[in-house]
Short mmCIF file of C-alpha atoms and ligand atoms in Angstrom, two decimals:
data_model
loop_
_atom_site.label_atom_id
_atom_site.label_comp_id
_atom_site.label_asym_id
_atom_site.label_seq_id
_atom_site.Cartn_x
_atom_site.Cartn_y
_atom_site.Cartn_z
CA MET D 1 70.11 -5.33 24.05
CA ALA D 2 69.46 -4.39 20.42
CA GLN D 3 73.03 -3.17 20.09
CA ALA D 4 74.47 -6.38 21.53
CA ALA D 5 72.40 -8.49 19.19
CA GLU D 6 73.43 -6.27 16.27
CA SER D 7 77.17 -6.56 16.86
CA ALA D 8 76.89 -10.29 17.50
CA ARG D 9 75.91 -10.64 13.84
CA THR D 10 78.52 -8.23 12.51
CA VAL D 11 81.44 -9.94 10.82
CA ILE D 12 85.11 -9.26 10.20
CA LEU D 13 86.23 -11.54 7.38
CA THR D 14 89.82 -12.51 6.61
CA VAL D 15 91.12 -14.52 3.66
CA ASP D 16 94.66 -15.88 3.19
CA ASP D 17 95.68 -18.98 1.24
CA ASP D 18 98.43 -19.85 3.74
CA PRO D 19 96.58 -21.76 6.51
CA GLY D 20 99.19 -20.76 9.11
CA VAL D 21 98.91 -17.05 8.33
CA SER D 22 95.14 -17.29 8.04
CA ARG D 23 94.92 -18.82 11.51
CA ALA D 24 97.32 -16.22 12.92
CA VAL D 25 95.28 -13.31 11.52
CA ALA D 26 92.05 -14.80 12.84
CA ARG D 27 93.67 -15.38 16.24
CA ASP D 28 94.87 -11.75 16.49
CA LEU D 29 91.45 -10.49 15.40
CA ARG D 30 89.60 -12.71 17.86
CA ARG D 31 91.80 -11.60 20.73
CA ARG D 32 90.81 -7.97 20.30
CA TYR D 33 87.43 -8.04 18.55
CA GLY D 34 86.06 -11.52 19.30
CA GLU D 35 83.61 -10.29 21.92
CA SER D 36 81.90 -7.76 19.68
CA TYR D 37 82.35 -9.23 16.19
CA ARG D 38 82.21 -12.62 14.56
CA ILE D 39 85.55 -13.43 12.95
CA VAL D 40 85.13 -15.48 9.77
CA ARG D 41 88.19 -16.86 7.99
CA ALA D 42 88.65 -18.37 4.54
CA GLU D 43 91.62 -19.82 2.67
CA SER D 44 90.76 -18.79 -0.90
CA GLY D 45 89.00 -15.98 -2.70
CA GLU D 46 86.28 -18.33 -3.92
CA SER D 47 85.46 -19.71 -0.47
CA ALA D 48 85.52 -16.18 1.00
CA LEU D 49 83.04 -15.02 -1.66
CA GLU D 50 80.84 -18.00 -0.89
CA ALA D 51 80.95 -17.10 2.80
CA LEU D 52 80.03 -13.49 1.98
CA ARG D 53 77.04 -14.59 -0.10
CA GLU D 54 75.80 -16.84 2.72
CA LEU D 55 76.17 -14.01 5.23
CA LYS D 56 74.22 -11.73 2.89
CA LEU D 57 71.34 -14.17 2.56
CA ARG D 58 71.17 -14.46 6.33
CA GLY D 59 71.06 -10.68 6.62
CA ASP D 60 74.37 -10.46 8.51
CA LEU D 61 76.53 -7.33 8.36
CA VAL D 62 80.19 -7.28 7.32
CA ALA D 63 82.26 -4.42 8.72
CA VAL D 64 85.81 -5.15 7.49
CA ILE D 65 87.35 -7.52 4.94
CA LEU D 66 91.08 -8.31 5.09
CA ALA D 67 92.46 -10.07 2.01
CA ASP D 68 95.91 -11.38 1.28
CA TYR D 69 97.26 -10.04 -2.01
CA ARG D 70 99.16 -13.09 -3.27
CA MET D 71 96.66 -15.91 -3.58
CA PRO D 72 96.50 -18.46 -6.43
CA GLN D 73 93.51 -18.36 -8.85
CA MET D 74 92.08 -15.11 -7.49
CA ASN D 75 94.40 -12.50 -5.99
CA GLY D 76 93.37 -10.18 -3.17
CA ILE D 77 92.48 -7.27 -5.45
CA GLU D 78 90.31 -9.44 -7.69
CA PHE D 79 88.62 -10.87 -4.61
CA LEU D 80 87.98 -7.45 -3.07
CA GLU D 81 86.53 -6.21 -6.37
CA GLN D 82 83.93 -8.99 -6.27
CA ALA D 83 83.39 -8.65 -2.52
CA LEU D 84 82.44 -5.00 -3.16
CA ASP D 85 79.40 -6.15 -5.14
CA VAL D 86 78.15 -8.16 -2.16
CA TYR D 87 79.06 -5.77 0.67
CA PRO D 88 79.78 -2.32 -0.80
CA GLY D 89 79.95 -0.73 2.65
CA ALA D 90 82.55 -3.07 4.17
CA ARG D 91 85.96 -1.50 4.76
CA ARG D 92 88.69 -3.13 2.67
CA VAL D 93 92.24 -3.97 3.72
CA LEU D 94 94.90 -5.68 1.61
CA LEU D 95 97.62 -7.74 3.31
CA THR D 96 100.87 -7.49 1.37
CA ALA D 97 104.51 -8.35 1.51
CA TYR D 98 106.95 -5.44 1.16
CA ALA D 99 107.65 -6.40 -2.48
CA ASP D 100 103.98 -5.95 -3.38
CA THR D 101 103.45 -2.42 -2.11
CA ASN D 102 103.13 -1.07 -5.67
CA ALA D 103 100.24 -3.46 -6.34
CA ALA D 104 98.65 -2.31 -3.10
CA ILE D 105 98.95 1.33 -4.11
CA ASP D 106 97.32 0.54 -7.47
CA ALA D 107 94.51 -1.23 -5.60
CA ILE D 108 93.64 1.96 -3.74
CA ASN D 109 91.91 3.12 -6.89
CA VAL D 110 90.80 -0.18 -8.39
CA VAL D 111 88.87 -1.40 -5.34
CA ASP D 112 88.67 1.82 -3.36
CA LEU D 113 91.02 0.23 -0.83
CA ASP D 114 90.89 1.72 2.67
CA HIS D 115 94.26 0.46 3.83
CA TYR D 116 97.10 -1.93 3.09
CA LEU D 117 98.99 -3.73 5.81
CA LEU D 118 102.51 -5.01 5.44
CA LYS D 119 103.11 -8.53 6.69
CA PRO D 120 104.14 -9.36 9.35
CA TRP D 121 102.34 -6.80 11.53
CA ASP D 122 103.82 -7.72 14.90
CA PRO D 123 103.08 -6.38 17.39
CA PRO D 124 99.38 -6.18 16.45
CA GLU D 125 98.80 -3.59 19.20
CA GLU D 126 100.91 -1.17 17.14
CA LYS D 127 100.35 -2.15 13.55
CA LEU D 128 97.03 -3.96 13.25
CA TYR D 129 94.61 -2.82 15.95
CA PRO D 130 94.91 0.97 15.48
CA VAL D 131 94.13 0.56 11.76
CA LEU D 132 91.19 -1.75 12.45
CA ASP D 133 89.87 0.49 15.24
CA ASP D 134 89.75 3.43 12.79
CA LEU D 135 88.12 1.38 10.05
CA LEU D 136 85.47 -0.04 12.39
CA GLU D 137 84.73 3.47 13.64
CA ALA D 138 84.40 4.73 10.04
CA TRP D 139 82.16 1.79 9.18
CA ARG D 140 79.91 2.48 12.17
CA CYS D 141 79.58 6.15 11.11
CA SER D 142 79.15 5.47 7.40
CA GLU D 143 75.98 5.51 5.36
CA TYR D 144 76.16 1.71 5.46
CA ARG D 145 75.70 1.51 9.21
CA PRO D 146 73.19 -1.14 10.16
CA VAL D 147 69.81 0.55 9.90
CA PRO D 148 66.63 -1.35 9.24
CA ALA D 149 65.72 -0.29 5.71
CA THR D 150 63.40 2.58 4.95
CA LYS D 151 60.37 1.40 2.96
CA VAL D 152 58.83 3.34 0.09
CA VAL D 153 55.35 2.41 -1.09
CA GLY D 154 54.25 4.05 -4.31
CA HIS D 155 53.11 3.73 -7.85
CA ARG D 156 55.75 2.99 -10.41
CA TRP D 157 54.47 5.64 -12.85
CA SER D 158 54.10 8.35 -10.20
CA ALA D 159 56.50 11.29 -10.51
CA ARG D 160 56.40 11.95 -6.75
CA SER D 161 57.31 8.33 -6.00
CA SER D 162 60.16 8.58 -8.44
CA ASP D 163 61.40 11.85 -6.86
CA VAL D 164 61.48 10.28 -3.40
CA ARG D 165 63.38 7.24 -4.66
CA GLU D 166 65.89 9.44 -6.44
CA PHE D 167 66.36 11.58 -3.34
CA LEU D 168 67.05 8.53 -1.16
CA ALA D 169 69.34 6.92 -3.73
CA ARG D 170 71.39 10.07 -4.34
CA ASN D 171 71.79 10.53 -0.60
CA GLN D 172 72.87 6.89 -0.33
CA VAL D 173 70.05 6.02 2.05
CA PRO D 174 69.21 2.31 1.71
CA TYR D 175 65.52 1.74 1.05
CA ARG D 176 63.16 -0.96 -0.14
CA TRP D 177 60.60 -0.22 -2.82
CA TYR D 178 57.09 -1.70 -2.75
CA SER D 179 54.66 -1.13 -5.57
CA THR D 180 51.04 -0.53 -4.63
CA GLU D 181 50.25 -3.40 -6.99
CA GLU D 182 52.00 -6.00 -4.85
CA PRO D 183 50.41 -7.55 -1.75
CA GLU D 184 53.19 -6.41 0.60
CA GLY D 185 52.71 -2.81 -0.64
CA GLN D 186 49.00 -3.07 0.12
CA ARG D 187 49.74 -4.53 3.54
CA LEU D 188 52.11 -1.68 4.37
CA LEU D 189 49.58 0.95 3.22
CA ALA D 190 46.90 -0.67 5.38
CA ALA D 191 49.25 -0.74 8.36
CA ALA D 192 49.96 2.97 7.81
CA GLY D 193 46.21 3.70 7.68
CA GLN D 194 46.36 4.85 4.01
CA ASP D 195 44.04 4.00 1.14
CA GLY D 196 46.62 4.65 -1.60
CA GLN D 197 45.15 7.97 -2.74
CA ARG D 198 48.18 9.91 -1.49
CA LEU D 199 51.50 8.45 -2.59
CA PRO D 200 54.26 7.76 -1.93
CA VAL D 201 54.16 6.66 1.67
CA VAL D 202 57.59 6.34 3.24
CA ILE D 203 57.94 4.18 6.33
CA THR D 204 61.01 5.19 8.27
CA PRO D 205 63.27 2.65 10.02
CA ASP D 206 61.54 3.40 13.34
CA GLY D 207 58.16 2.66 11.75
CA THR D 208 56.86 6.23 11.24
CA PRO D 209 54.76 6.61 8.06
CA LEU D 210 55.34 9.83 6.07
CA VAL D 211 52.70 10.60 3.45
CA GLU D 212 53.91 12.48 0.32
CA PRO D 213 56.89 13.77 2.31
CA GLU D 214 58.80 16.89 1.28
CA ALA D 215 62.59 16.50 1.02
CA PRO D 216 63.49 18.27 4.31
CA ASP D 217 61.03 16.19 6.31
CA LEU D 218 62.21 13.01 4.63
CA ALA D 219 65.86 13.94 5.17
CA THR D 220 65.33 14.48 8.90
CA HIS D 221 63.54 11.17 9.31
CA VAL D 222 66.20 9.12 7.54
CA GLY D 223 69.01 10.58 9.61
CA LEU D 224 70.41 13.33 7.35
CA ALA D 225 71.26 16.59 9.10
CA THR D 226 69.07 19.52 8.02
CA THR D 227 69.59 22.06 10.81
CA PRO D 228 72.81 23.92 11.60
CA THR D 229 74.08 23.38 15.13
CA ALA D 230 75.28 27.01 15.46
CA ASP D 231 74.10 30.49 14.43
CA PHE D 232 77.51 31.68 13.29
CA TYR D 233 80.26 29.97 11.30
CA ASP D 234 83.62 30.95 9.86
CA LEU D 235 82.54 29.58 6.51
CA VAL D 236 79.27 28.66 4.84
CA VAL D 237 79.60 26.70 1.59
CA ILE D 238 76.49 26.74 -0.60
CA GLY D 239 76.24 23.71 -2.87
CA GLY D 240 77.41 20.15 -2.24
CA GLY D 241 78.85 19.19 -5.64
CA PRO D 242 82.56 18.40 -6.00
CA ALA D 243 83.47 22.09 -5.71
CA GLY D 244 81.44 22.61 -2.54
CA LEU D 245 82.62 19.37 -0.93
CA GLY D 246 86.21 20.30 -1.79
CA ALA D 247 85.76 23.74 -0.23
CA ALA D 248 84.26 22.18 2.91
CA VAL D 249 87.17 19.75 3.26
CA TYR D 250 89.79 22.49 2.89
CA GLY D 251 87.91 24.99 5.09
CA ALA D 252 87.38 22.50 7.89
CA SER D 253 90.88 21.04 7.62
CA GLU D 254 92.29 24.55 8.13
CA GLY D 255 90.33 24.74 11.36
CA LEU D 256 87.49 26.94 10.10
CA ARG D 257 84.09 26.24 11.61
CA THR D 258 82.41 25.16 8.39
CA VAL D 259 78.90 24.27 7.30
CA LEU D 260 77.92 23.06 3.83
CA VAL D 261 74.36 23.60 2.65
CA GLU D 262 72.94 21.42 -0.13
CA ARG D 263 69.40 21.71 -1.43
CA SER D 264 69.10 18.22 -2.84
CA ALA D 265 71.86 15.62 -2.50
CA THR D 266 75.60 15.92 -2.06
CA GLY D 267 77.61 15.00 -5.13
CA GLY D 268 75.82 17.48 -7.38
CA GLN D 269 76.00 16.61 -11.05
CA ALA D 270 79.04 14.42 -10.46
CA GLY D 271 77.01 12.27 -8.05
CA GLN D 272 74.98 11.06 -11.01
CA SER D 273 77.98 9.91 -13.02
CA SER D 274 78.62 6.19 -13.23
CA ARG D 275 82.35 6.62 -13.86
CA ILE D 276 84.50 9.73 -13.77
CA GLU D 277 87.83 9.14 -15.49
CA ASN D 278 89.42 12.58 -15.25
CA TYR D 279 89.26 13.37 -11.52
CA LEU D 280 92.68 14.05 -10.03
CA GLY D 281 94.03 11.09 -8.07
CA PHE D 282 91.77 8.42 -9.60
CA PRO D 283 93.66 7.12 -12.65
CA ASP D 284 91.29 4.16 -12.97
CA GLY D 285 88.16 6.22 -12.58
CA VAL D 286 85.70 6.47 -9.74
CA SER D 287 81.91 6.45 -9.64
CA GLY D 288 80.17 9.66 -8.64
CA ALA D 289 78.57 7.88 -5.68
CA GLN D 290 81.94 6.65 -4.40
CA LEU D 291 83.56 10.04 -4.86
CA THR D 292 80.71 11.67 -2.96
CA GLU D 293 80.76 9.16 -0.12
CA ARG D 294 84.51 9.59 0.33
CA ALA D 295 84.29 13.38 0.14
CA ARG D 296 81.45 13.48 2.69
CA ARG D 297 83.43 11.27 5.05
CA GLN D 298 86.52 13.42 4.59
CA ALA D 299 84.61 16.65 5.26
CA ALA D 300 82.92 15.12 8.32
CA LYS D 301 86.28 13.87 9.61
CA PHE D 302 87.54 17.45 9.74
CA GLY D 303 84.38 18.55 11.53
CA ALA D 304 82.43 20.20 8.69
CA GLU D 305 78.64 20.05 9.08
CA ILE D 306 76.71 18.93 6.03
CA LEU D 307 73.08 19.98 5.72
CA THR D 308 70.98 18.24 3.10
CA ALA D 309 67.64 19.27 1.60
CA ARG D 310 68.13 22.91 2.58
CA GLU D 311 67.85 25.51 -0.17
CA VAL D 312 69.56 28.86 0.15
CA ALA D 313 67.29 31.65 -1.10
CA GLY D 314 69.18 34.81 -0.13
CA LEU D 315 72.52 36.30 0.83
CA GLU D 316 72.82 39.57 2.76
CA VAL D 317 75.74 41.63 3.98
CA ASN D 318 75.38 42.78 7.58
CA GLY D 319 78.55 44.68 8.48
CA ALA D 320 81.38 42.19 8.76
CA ALA D 321 78.96 39.25 8.69
CA ARG D 322 77.28 37.55 5.74
CA THR D 323 73.81 36.21 6.36
CA VAL D 324 72.68 33.19 4.39
CA ARG D 325 68.92 32.88 4.30
CA PHE D 326 67.18 29.55 3.74
CA SER D 327 64.00 29.18 1.71
CA ASP D 328 61.98 28.59 4.93
CA GLY D 329 63.07 32.05 6.19
CA SER D 330 65.57 30.84 8.80
CA ALA D 331 69.17 32.01 8.51
CA VAL D 332 72.76 31.36 9.46
CA ALA D 333 75.64 33.88 9.47
CA ALA D 334 79.33 33.60 8.71
CA HIS D 335 82.55 35.51 8.15
CA SER D 336 82.78 34.10 4.62
CA VAL D 337 80.49 32.41 2.11
CA ILE D 338 81.52 30.31 -0.87
CA LEU D 339 78.99 29.91 -3.66
CA ALA D 340 79.47 26.51 -5.30
CA THR D 341 76.05 26.20 -6.83
CA GLY D 342 77.18 24.72 -10.16
CA VAL D 343 74.74 24.92 -13.01
CA SER D 344 71.07 24.17 -13.40
CA TYR D 345 69.69 23.51 -16.83
CA ARG D 346 66.55 25.12 -18.11
CA GLN D 347 64.16 22.28 -18.94
CA LEU D 348 61.55 22.08 -21.61
C1 FAD Z 401 75.91 12.42 -15.67
C2 FAD Z 401 77.10 13.35 -15.56
C3 FAD Z 401 78.38 12.84 -15.78
C4 FAD Z 401 79.49 13.69 -15.70
N1 FAD Z 401 80.73 13.17 -15.89
C5 FAD Z 401 81.83 13.99 -15.82
C6 FAD Z 401 83.14 13.45 -16.03
O1 FAD Z 401 83.31 12.26 -16.26
N2 FAD Z 401 84.18 14.32 -15.95
C7 FAD Z 401 84.01 15.66 -15.70
O2 FAD Z 401 84.99 16.40 -15.63
N3 FAD Z 401 82.78 16.17 -15.51
C8 FAD Z 401 81.69 15.38 -15.57
N4 FAD Z 401 80.45 15.91 -15.40
C9 FAD Z 401 80.35 17.33 -15.06
C10 FAD Z 401 80.68 17.53 -13.58
O3 FAD Z 401 79.87 16.65 -12.82
C11 FAD Z 401 80.43 18.97 -13.16
O4 FAD Z 401 81.32 19.80 -13.87
C12 FAD Z 401 80.67 19.13 -11.67
O5 FAD Z 401 79.75 18.35 -10.93
C13 FAD Z 401 80.53 20.60 -11.28
O6 FAD Z 401 80.73 20.65 -9.89
P1 FAD Z 401 80.18 21.84 -9.01
O7 FAD Z 401 80.41 21.45 -7.58
O8 FAD Z 401 80.74 23.12 -9.49
O9 FAD Z 401 78.62 21.95 -9.31
P2 FAD Z 401 77.40 20.86 -9.28
O10 FAD Z 401 77.93 19.47 -9.40
O11 FAD Z 401 76.43 21.37 -10.25
O12 FAD Z 401 76.88 21.05 -7.81
C14 FAD Z 401 76.21 22.19 -7.40
C15 FAD Z 401 75.35 21.82 -6.19
O13 FAD Z 401 74.82 23.01 -5.64
C16 FAD Z 401 73.49 22.76 -5.22
N5 FAD Z 401 72.80 24.03 -5.17
C17 FAD Z 401 72.53 24.87 -6.22
N6 FAD Z 401 71.85 25.94 -5.80
C18 FAD Z 401 71.68 25.79 -4.46
C19 FAD Z 401 71.03 26.57 -3.47
N7 FAD Z 401 70.43 27.73 -3.76
N8 FAD Z 401 71.03 26.13 -2.20
C20 FAD Z 401 71.64 24.95 -1.86
N9 FAD Z 401 72.25 24.17 -2.78
C21 FAD Z 401 72.28 24.58 -4.05
C22 FAD Z 401 72.94 21.81 -6.26
O14 FAD Z 401 71.84 21.07 -5.77
C23 FAD Z 401 74.17 20.94 -6.55
O15 FAD Z 401 74.19 19.79 -5.74
C24 FAD Z 401 79.32 15.09 -15.44
C25 FAD Z 401 78.04 15.59 -15.22
C26 FAD Z 401 76.93 14.75 -15.28
C27 FAD Z 401 75.55 15.30 -15.04
#
């Protein structure tokens, strides 16, 4: 029931200034996805943005946005750039004519485009639906999947509250913050049976209150993997910064059974950067959060496991195997281990 209600509110939005094309796209989308998704169509960037803002206010979800490139006033790339601010998790597709493929390729970096489709795409069974099926699947698996938000109740000057918020943000877990000074914060504390002496209190999407949670406990409750599914791997990568994520992608893509272990949040130092200009393949720059999200998705696509909030405390050689020991004493073994632990700065 819950799932049916959820998808009934999930939207695929299409915008094209040519009314005929716009209707044709919407018709093709409805034919295949109409039962599970609401298809919303607009005929200009402005009206599509207005529609997105209305959907946001109503709390609706947007899974995929398809935008025509050549539109007067606001072209498809400009529109998608603004649409990103409203629905950062929606997958983005640009509809282009053959002559505009260079613009589409540029857009891959500017708006983190997921795909561009050449018009016309007949038959849709071959050229449109397989692309959309993949994007909808990726959207469903992404960090932006529709979860009721985690709530954090704390004091704004409390270091523990700040740590929890940073952990959730860096792991791209959506949460809502309530100060103990506001009535809703007080109401939530009362509902959780707390008097505010021990903060923060995190209320998970399924309504479980966690009082002063440690990172591993928090990670498990918000849906991040913390436990390896096997005892033995081909490759264990320690550290989830760009180097570790890169190693996990290449290991897993070569068919190695790979697990990446990160003690805090994937992205490492780079995850905290607002714009990285010198990363290969991103001539227009990319934010650390975007780079991390894409790298995580890429690693997961090839089957790498990613464990968060697990600290490695020891490495032993046992014959041909290497044993990686976690700080809680548990262990995992592998043929090979890559240390990608970056740097940590000594603090005053
Ligand atoms: C704010 C900021 C902006 C930056 N901007 C740029 C830029 O624009 N261009 C540029 O070239 N560089 C930039 N850098 C530097 C760049 O981010 C780093 O060089 C890069 O992140 C190093 O990658 P790494 O994977 O080797 O290590 P890190 O990013 O340091 O990642 C190492 C990871 O290993 C984890 N780890 C460590 N020990 C353990 C353990 N025992 N168990 C489990 N996990 C562990 C850590 O938690 C961390 O996540 C920036 C750095 C910062 C902080």
